[in-house]
Tab-separated table of N, CA and C in Angstrom:
chain	number	residue	atom	x	y	z
A	1	UNK	N	-2.642	-6.499	-11.372
A	1	UNK	CA	-3.450	-7.545	-10.760
A	1	UNK	C	-3.925	-7.057	-9.386
A	2	UNK	N	-5.210	-7.284	-9.128
A	2	UNK	CA	-5.868	-6.765	-7.943
A	2	UNK	C	-6.297	-7.903	-7.012
A	3	UNK	N	-5.951	-7.755	-5.730
A	3	UNK	CA	-6.440	-8.673	-4.693
A	3	UNK	C	-7.493	-7.929	-3.891
A	4	UNK	N	-8.706	-8.459	-3.887
A	4	UNK	CA	-9.790	-7.814	-3.168
A	4	UNK	C	-9.704	-8.118	-1.666
A	5	UNK	N	-9.841	-7.071	-0.854
A	5	UNK	CA	-10.042	-7.270	0.578
A	5	UNK	C	-11.419	-7.910	0.718
A	6	UNK	N	-11.624	-8.618	1.814
A	6	UNK	CA	-12.880	-9.321	2.012
A	6	UNK	C	-14.084	-8.382	1.917
A	7	UNK	N	-14.037	-7.266	2.607
A	7	UNK	CA	-15.174	-6.327	2.574
A	7	UNK	C	-15.387	-5.758	1.175
A	8	UNK	N	-14.327	-5.558	0.448
A	8	UNK	CA	-14.446	-5.052	-0.932
A	8	UNK	C	-15.191	-6.041	-1.798
A	9	UNK	N	-14.852	-7.300	-1.693
A	9	UNK	CA	-15.568	-8.359	-2.437
A	9	UNK	C	-17.038	-8.379	-2.042
A	10	UNK	N	-17.333	-8.304	-0.755
A	10	UNK	CA	-18.728	-8.321	-0.305
A	10	UNK	C	-19.480	-7.099	-0.845
A	11	UNK	N	-18.844	-5.962	-0.888
A	11	UNK	CA	-19.503	-4.771	-1.440
A	11	UNK	C	-19.730	-4.904	-2.933
A	12	UNK	N	-18.804	-5.535	-3.640
A	12	UNK	CA	-18.955	-5.726	-5.090
A	12	UNK	C	-20.166	-6.633	-5.345
A	13	UNK	N	-20.234	-7.759	-4.654
A	13	UNK	CA	-21.317	-8.711	-4.963
A	13	UNK	C	-22.691	-8.245	-4.496
A	14	UNK	N	-22.720	-7.268	-3.560
A	14	UNK	CA	-23.997	-6.743	-3.103
A	14	UNK	C	-24.366	-5.420	-3.777
A	15	UNK	N	-23.488	-4.914	-4.635
A	15	UNK	CA	-23.750	-3.638	-5.306
A	15	UNK	C	-23.734	-2.459	-4.362
A	16	UNK	N	-22.968	-2.524	-3.313
A	16	UNK	CA	-22.915	-1.452	-2.290
A	16	UNK	C	-22.353	-0.150	-2.886
A	17	UNK	N	-22.945	0.932	-2.420
A	17	UNK	CA	-22.445	2.264	-2.816
A	17	UNK	C	-21.183	2.650	-2.046
A	18	UNK	N	-20.760	1.804	-1.097
A	18	UNK	CA	-19.566	2.085	-0.306
A	18	UNK	C	-18.268	1.902	-1.130
A	19	UNK	N	-18.367	1.176	-2.219
A	19	UNK	CA	-17.206	0.964	-3.060
A	19	UNK	C	-16.777	2.285	-3.692
A	20	UNK	N	-15.492	2.581	-3.585
A	20	UNK	CA	-14.990	3.863	-4.110
A	20	UNK	C	-15.097	3.904	-5.656
A	21	UNK	N	-15.095	5.090	-6.197
A	21	UNK	CA	-15.132	5.237	-7.651
A	21	UNK	C	-13.918	4.578	-8.293
A	22	UNK	N	-12.740	4.797	-7.661
A	22	UNK	CA	-11.514	4.153	-8.184
A	22	UNK	C	-11.652	2.630	-8.123
A	23	UNK	N	-12.229	2.149	-7.029
A	23	UNK	CA	-12.457	0.695	-6.880
A	23	UNK	C	-13.329	0.143	-7.964
A	24	UNK	N	-14.399	0.856	-8.281
A	24	UNK	CA	-15.314	0.432	-9.351
A	24	UNK	C	-14.557	0.406	-10.683
A	25	UNK	N	-13.764	1.439	-10.953
A	25	UNK	CA	-13.009	1.508	-12.217
A	25	UNK	C	-12.021	0.385	-12.332
A	26	UNK	N	-11.291	0.087	-11.238
A	26	UNK	CA	-10.308	-0.993	-11.255
A	26	UNK	C	-11.003	-2.347	-11.473
A	27	UNK	N	-12.114	-2.530	-10.776
A	27	UNK	CA	-12.848	-3.773	-10.885
A	27	UNK	C	-13.419	-4.002	-12.316
A	28	UNK	N	-13.923	-2.940	-12.897
A	28	UNK	CA	-14.566	-3.030	-14.216
A	28	UNK	C	-13.566	-3.061	-15.375
A	29	UNK	N	-12.322	-2.647	-15.125
A	29	UNK	CA	-11.285	-2.643	-16.172
A	29	UNK	C	-10.942	-4.060	-16.530
A	30	UNK	N	-11.263	-4.482	-17.739
A	30	UNK	CA	-11.057	-5.837	-18.196
A	30	UNK	C	-9.587	-6.224	-18.274
A	31	UNK	N	-8.707	-5.232	-18.250
A	31	UNK	CA	-7.266	-5.517	-18.299
A	31	UNK	C	-6.749	-5.998	-16.924
A	32	UNK	N	-7.535	-5.752	-15.892
A	32	UNK	CA	-7.119	-6.162	-14.521
A	32	UNK	C	-7.600	-7.565	-14.258
A	33	UNK	N	-6.711	-8.384	-13.728
A	33	UNK	CA	-7.089	-9.678	-13.222
A	33	UNK	C	-7.488	-9.443	-11.772
A	34	UNK	N	-8.658	-9.930	-11.372
A	34	UNK	CA	-9.197	-9.666	-10.028
A	34	UNK	C	-9.233	-11.008	-9.237
A	35	UNK	N	-8.670	-10.962	-8.046
A	35	UNK	CA	-8.566	-12.168	-7.234
A	35	UNK	C	-9.278	-11.998	-5.875
A	36	UNK	N	-9.810	-13.141	-5.387
A	36	UNK	CA	-10.277	-13.252	-4.013
A	36	UNK	C	-9.452	-14.375	-3.384
A	37	UNK	N	-8.801	-14.059	-2.280
A	37	UNK	CA	-7.960	-15.020	-1.615
A	37	UNK	C	-8.787	-16.102	-0.892
A	38	UNK	N	-8.207	-17.261	-0.796
A	38	UNK	CA	-8.813	-18.321	0.021
A	38	UNK	C	-8.872	-17.859	1.484
A	39	UNK	N	-7.991	-16.900	1.871
A	39	UNK	CA	-8.033	-16.318	3.211
A	39	UNK	C	-9.373	-15.574	3.407
A	40	UNK	N	-9.819	-14.849	2.408
A	40	UNK	CA	-11.111	-14.135	2.511
A	40	UNK	C	-12.279	-15.121	2.626
A	41	UNK	N	-12.169	-16.222	1.880
A	41	UNK	CA	-13.183	-17.258	1.915
A	41	UNK	C	-13.249	-17.812	3.370
A	42	UNK	N	-12.104	-18.069	3.930
A	42	UNK	CA	-12.010	-18.524	5.331
A	42	UNK	C	-12.635	-17.519	6.272
A	43	UNK	N	-12.277	-16.236	6.108
A	43	UNK	CA	-12.804	-15.166	6.953
A	43	UNK	C	-14.336	-15.099	6.871
A	44	UNK	N	-14.860	-15.195	5.688
A	44	UNK	CA	-16.315	-15.154	5.490
A	44	UNK	C	-16.988	-16.324	6.211
A	45	UNK	N	-16.437	-17.499	6.066
A	45	UNK	CA	-17.002	-18.681	6.732
A	45	UNK	C	-16.971	-18.530	8.253
A	46	UNK	N	-15.856	-18.056	8.786
A	46	UNK	CA	-15.711	-17.847	10.224
A	46	UNK	C	-16.776	-16.866	10.710
A	47	UNK	N	-16.913	-15.717	10.038
A	47	UNK	CA	-17.879	-14.712	10.450
A	47	UNK	C	-19.323	-15.175	10.299
A	48	UNK	N	-19.580	-15.927	9.258
A	48	UNK	CA	-20.905	-16.508	9.030
A	48	UNK	C	-21.245	-17.471	10.166
A	49	UNK	N	-20.294	-18.354	10.519
A	49	UNK	CA	-20.518	-19.339	11.560
A	49	UNK	C	-20.695	-18.709	12.948
A	50	UNK	N	-20.107	-17.522	13.141
A	50	UNK	CA	-20.272	-16.779	14.417
A	50	UNK	C	-21.553	-15.952	14.435
A	51	UNK	N	-22.283	-15.951	13.290
A	51	UNK	CA	-23.526	-15.167	13.200
A	51	UNK	C	-23.276	-13.681	12.963
A	52	UNK	N	-22.066	-13.323	12.573
A	52	UNK	CA	-21.729	-11.921	12.332
A	52	UNK	C	-21.840	-11.491	10.869
A	53	UNK	N	-22.112	-12.443	9.977
A	53	UNK	CA	-22.224	-12.118	8.567
A	53	UNK	C	-23.381	-12.892	7.954
A	54	UNK	N	-24.548	-12.271	7.856
A	54	UNK	CA	-25.675	-12.971	7.225
A	54	UNK	C	-25.462	-13.047	5.731
A	55	UNK	N	-25.762	-14.210	5.182
A	55	UNK	CA	-25.675	-14.443	3.738
A	55	UNK	C	-26.944	-15.176	3.292
A	56	UNK	N	-27.345	-15.037	2.034
A	56	UNK	CA	-28.552	-15.703	1.568
A	56	UNK	C	-28.423	-17.223	1.441
A	57	UNK	N	-27.219	-17.757	1.520
A	57	UNK	CA	-26.975	-19.182	1.421
A	57	UNK	C	-25.708	-19.499	2.183
A	58	UNK	N	-25.415	-20.765	2.383
A	58	UNK	CA	-24.151	-21.144	3.034
A	58	UNK	C	-22.982	-20.605	2.272
A	59	UNK	N	-21.946	-20.125	2.931
A	59	UNK	CA	-20.835	-19.523	2.245
A	59	UNK	C	-20.121	-20.471	1.283
A	60	UNK	N	-20.123	-21.769	1.605
A	60	UNK	CA	-19.450	-22.732	0.721
A	60	UNK	C	-20.134	-22.851	-0.640
A	61	UNK	N	-21.393	-22.440	-0.704
A	61	UNK	CA	-22.101	-22.423	-1.975
A	61	UNK	C	-22.162	-20.986	-2.530
A	62	UNK	N	-22.484	-20.044	-1.682
A	62	UNK	CA	-22.716	-18.650	-2.099
A	62	UNK	C	-21.443	-17.976	-2.625
A	63	UNK	N	-20.343	-18.057	-1.921
A	63	UNK	CA	-19.149	-17.328	-2.300
A	63	UNK	C	-18.556	-17.811	-3.621
A	64	UNK	N	-18.364	-19.124	-3.841
A	64	UNK	CA	-17.838	-19.505	-5.159
A	64	UNK	C	-18.770	-19.120	-6.312
A	65	UNK	N	-20.073	-19.212	-6.070
A	65	UNK	CA	-21.025	-18.810	-7.109
A	65	UNK	C	-20.912	-17.325	-7.413
A	66	UNK	N	-20.869	-16.506	-6.353
A	66	UNK	CA	-20.743	-15.073	-6.585
A	66	UNK	C	-19.402	-14.664	-7.195
A	67	UNK	N	-18.366	-15.353	-6.758
A	67	UNK	CA	-17.037	-15.106	-7.305
A	67	UNK	C	-17.040	-15.322	-8.819
A	68	UNK	N	-17.611	-16.419	-9.251
A	68	UNK	CA	-17.664	-16.734	-10.687
A	68	UNK	C	-18.576	-15.737	-11.432
A	69	UNK	N	-19.725	-15.434	-10.858
A	69	UNK	CA	-20.648	-14.500	-11.485
A	69	UNK	C	-20.041	-13.120	-11.672
A	70	UNK	N	-19.115	-12.737	-10.821
A	70	UNK	CA	-18.506	-11.412	-10.875
A	70	UNK	C	-17.095	-11.439	-11.476
A	71	UNK	N	-16.721	-12.560	-12.089
A	71	UNK	CA	-15.456	-12.629	-12.807
A	71	UNK	C	-14.239	-12.499	-11.909
A	72	UNK	N	-14.338	-13.010	-10.670
A	72	UNK	CA	-13.267	-12.939	-9.716
A	72	UNK	C	-12.624	-14.322	-9.594
A	73	UNK	N	-11.303	-14.368	-9.717
A	73	UNK	CA	-10.590	-15.641	-9.646
A	73	UNK	C	-10.212	-15.985	-8.213
A	74	UNK	N	-10.175	-17.262	-7.905
A	74	UNK	CA	-9.745	-17.710	-6.583
A	74	UNK	C	-8.241	-17.697	-6.507
A	75	UNK	N	-7.700	-17.276	-5.350
A	75	UNK	CA	-6.261	-17.238	-5.145
A	75	UNK	C	-5.925	-18.102	-3.939
A	76	UNK	N	-5.378	-19.305	-4.174
A	76	UNK	CA	-5.048	-20.174	-3.040
A	76	UNK	C	-3.829	-19.640	-2.287
A	77	UNK	N	-3.729	-20.046	-1.043
A	77	UNK	CA	-2.597	-19.655	-0.165
A	77	UNK	C	-1.418	-20.638	-0.442
A	78	UNK	N	-0.273	-20.082	-0.640
A	78	UNK	CA	0.956	-20.877	-0.856
A	78	UNK	C	1.919	-20.671	0.279
A	79	UNK	N	2.888	-21.604	0.447
A	79	UNK	CA	3.888	-21.466	1.466
A	79	UNK	C	4.675	-20.172	1.329
A	80	UNK	N	4.964	-19.778	0.114
A	80	UNK	CA	5.718	-18.541	-0.127
A	80	UNK	C	4.944	-17.319	0.393
A	81	UNK	N	3.624	-17.365	0.344
A	81	UNK	CA	2.822	-16.277	0.896
A	81	UNK	C	2.974	-16.250	2.402
A	82	UNK	N	2.852	-17.387	3.038
A	82	UNK	CA	2.945	-17.474	4.509
A	82	UNK	C	4.339	-17.077	4.983
A	83	UNK	N	5.365	-17.384	4.220
A	83	UNK	CA	6.757	-17.041	4.602
A	83	UNK	C	6.927	-15.513	4.757
A	84	UNK	N	6.113	-14.729	4.106
A	84	UNK	CA	6.187	-13.278	4.234
A	84	UNK	C	5.873	-12.804	5.645
A	85	UNK	N	5.213	-13.656	6.449
A	85	UNK	CA	4.872	-13.278	7.830
A	85	UNK	C	6.129	-12.997	8.665
A	86	UNK	N	7.219	-13.651	8.343
A	86	UNK	CA	8.482	-13.431	9.078
A	86	UNK	C	8.943	-11.968	9.001
A	87	UNK	N	8.631	-11.345	7.872
A	87	UNK	CA	9.092	-9.970	7.632
A	87	UNK	C	8.046	-8.914	7.960
A	88	UNK	N	6.810	-9.342	8.289
A	88	UNK	CA	5.718	-8.404	8.462
A	88	UNK	C	5.764	-7.672	9.815
A	89	UNK	N	5.787	-6.369	9.766
A	89	UNK	CA	5.650	-5.556	10.966
A	89	UNK	C	4.199	-5.597	11.371
A	90	UNK	N	3.918	-5.825	12.635
A	90	UNK	CA	2.537	-5.918	13.106
A	90	UNK	C	2.008	-4.559	13.482
A	91	UNK	N	1.256	-3.941	12.613
A	91	UNK	CA	0.640	-2.625	12.872
A	91	UNK	C	-0.687	-2.831	13.571
A	92	UNK	N	-1.362	-3.909	13.229
A	92	UNK	CA	-2.608	-4.256	13.921
A	92	UNK	C	-2.689	-5.778	14.056
A	93	UNK	N	-3.771	-6.280	14.660
A	93	UNK	CA	-3.807	-7.709	15.062
A	93	UNK	C	-4.730	-8.589	14.250
A	94	UNK	N	-5.097	-8.191	13.064
A	94	UNK	CA	-6.056	-8.987	12.277
A	94	UNK	C	-5.308	-10.032	11.472
A	95	UNK	N	-5.423	-11.323	11.837
A	95	UNK	CA	-4.672	-12.362	11.103
A	95	UNK	C	-5.111	-12.499	9.648
A	96	UNK	N	-6.377	-12.220	9.347
A	96	UNK	CA	-6.836	-12.299	7.970
A	96	UNK	C	-6.137	-11.244	7.134
A	97	UNK	N	-6.104	-9.999	7.652
A	97	UNK	CA	-5.402	-8.939	6.945
A	97	UNK	C	-3.932	-9.214	6.794
A	98	UNK	N	-3.313	-9.769	7.846
A	98	UNK	CA	-1.884	-10.107	7.757
A	98	UNK	C	-1.609	-11.035	6.578
A	99	UNK	N	-2.453	-12.044	6.407
A	99	UNK	CA	-2.224	-12.995	5.333
A	99	UNK	C	-2.533	-12.370	3.964
A	100	UNK	N	-3.536	-11.518	3.855
A	100	UNK	CA	-3.789	-10.808	2.594
A	100	UNK	C	-2.621	-9.953	2.198
A	101	UNK	N	-2.061	-9.256	3.197
A	101	UNK	CA	-0.883	-8.421	2.945
A	101	UNK	C	0.297	-9.293	2.467
A	102	UNK	N	0.511	-10.400	3.149
A	102	UNK	CA	1.594	-11.324	2.762
A	102	UNK	C	1.383	-11.865	1.342
A	103	UNK	N	0.177	-12.234	1.012
A	103	UNK	CA	-0.091	-12.738	-0.340
A	103	UNK	C	0.184	-11.661	-1.368
A	104	UNK	N	-0.295	-10.454	-1.086
A	104	UNK	CA	-0.060	-9.354	-2.033
A	104	UNK	C	1.405	-9.088	-2.220
A	105	UNK	N	2.158	-9.093	-1.131
A	105	UNK	CA	3.622	-8.837	-1.220
A	105	UNK	C	4.293	-9.959	-1.997
A	106	UNK	N	3.989	-11.207	-1.667
A	106	UNK	CA	4.669	-12.350	-2.318
A	106	UNK	C	4.367	-12.437	-3.802
A	107	UNK	N	3.171	-11.967	-4.212
A	107	UNK	CA	2.765	-12.108	-5.598
A	107	UNK	C	2.695	-10.796	-6.373
A	108	UNK	N	3.167	-9.729	-5.731
A	108	UNK	CA	3.191	-8.427	-6.376
A	108	UNK	C	1.809	-7.984	-6.813
A	109	UNK	N	0.834	-8.097	-5.920
A	109	UNK	CA	-0.537	-7.683	-6.196
A	109	UNK	C	-0.862	-6.375	-5.463
A	110	UNK	N	-1.857	-5.669	-5.958
A	110	UNK	CA	-2.364	-4.460	-5.283
A	110	UNK	C	-3.657	-4.843	-4.560
A	111	UNK	N	-3.718	-4.533	-3.260
A	111	UNK	CA	-4.926	-4.812	-2.506
A	111	UNK	C	-5.889	-3.643	-2.672
A	112	UNK	N	-7.126	-3.968	-3.046
A	112	UNK	CA	-8.188	-2.983	-3.132
A	112	UNK	C	-8.954	-3.036	-1.828
A	113	UNK	N	-8.720	-1.994	-0.962
A	113	UNK	CA	-9.288	-2.008	0.373
A	113	UNK	C	-9.534	-0.605	0.906
A	114	UNK	N	-10.613	-0.445	1.691
A	114	UNK	CA	-10.831	0.837	2.370
A	114	UNK	C	-10.074	0.885	3.723
A	115	UNK	N	-9.498	-0.207	4.129
A	115	UNK	CA	-8.884	-0.338	5.467
A	115	UNK	C	-7.606	0.481	5.540
A	116	UNK	N	-7.624	1.581	6.273
A	116	UNK	CA	-6.479	2.486	6.405
A	116	UNK	C	-5.279	1.761	7.030
A	117	UNK	N	-5.511	0.813	7.915
A	117	UNK	CA	-4.408	0.090	8.528
A	117	UNK	C	-3.626	-0.713	7.502
A	118	UNK	N	-4.335	-1.320	6.539
A	118	UNK	CA	-3.622	-2.078	5.506
A	118	UNK	C	-2.774	-1.112	4.668
A	119	UNK	N	-3.278	0.078	4.441
A	119	UNK	CA	-2.523	1.090	3.691
A	119	UNK	C	-1.268	1.541	4.429
A	120	UNK	N	-1.202	1.293	5.745
A	120	UNK	CA	-0.038	1.640	6.567
A	120	UNK	C	1.139	0.690	6.391
A	121	UNK	N	0.878	-0.477	5.815
A	121	UNK	CA	1.934	-1.480	5.597
A	121	UNK	C	2.694	-1.164	4.316
A	122	UNK	N	3.872	-1.738	4.193
A	122	UNK	CA	4.645	-1.562	2.952
A	122	UNK	C	4.149	-2.574	1.918
A	123	UNK	N	2.953	-2.329	1.430
A	123	UNK	CA	2.313	-3.177	0.430
A	123	UNK	C	1.575	-2.238	-0.527
A	124	UNK	N	1.446	-2.661	-1.772
A	124	UNK	CA	0.658	-1.859	-2.719
A	124	UNK	C	-0.811	-1.995	-2.367
A	125	UNK	N	-1.448	-0.853	-2.064
A	125	UNK	CA	-2.875	-0.856	-1.726
A	125	UNK	C	-3.478	0.421	-2.264
A	126	UNK	N	-4.728	0.305	-2.641
A	126	UNK	CA	-5.432	1.461	-3.215
A	126	UNK	C	-6.876	1.419	-2.761
A	127	UNK	N	-7.520	2.586	-2.850
A	127	UNK	CA	-8.931	2.683	-2.596
A	127	UNK	C	-9.509	3.802	-3.434
């Protein structure tokens, strides 16, 4: 089961060439369940509202539509995910990444991300 980092999801829905070959293979493999966290949805809305992420429509409409079009399931945040924060070593200061890492750890997911800092944590991550 694969948890998409926010940037990975954005690259998938825009057809970006920045997505790694392994990432493309994992995403296209029908045996993999692919998730987008509600944390990523939150991050996208925050960046959109700050004017740092242009989108063709409001994120509350655009992201769920794109998620469904690309066969990506929504992953809500649970208390058990948040509880992982107690054990998380802070290698960097991105709260969105911290919660994605915690979700992946709590649910035994692999994060698909180009972010080298996420790969530094004790979490399953690939690129």
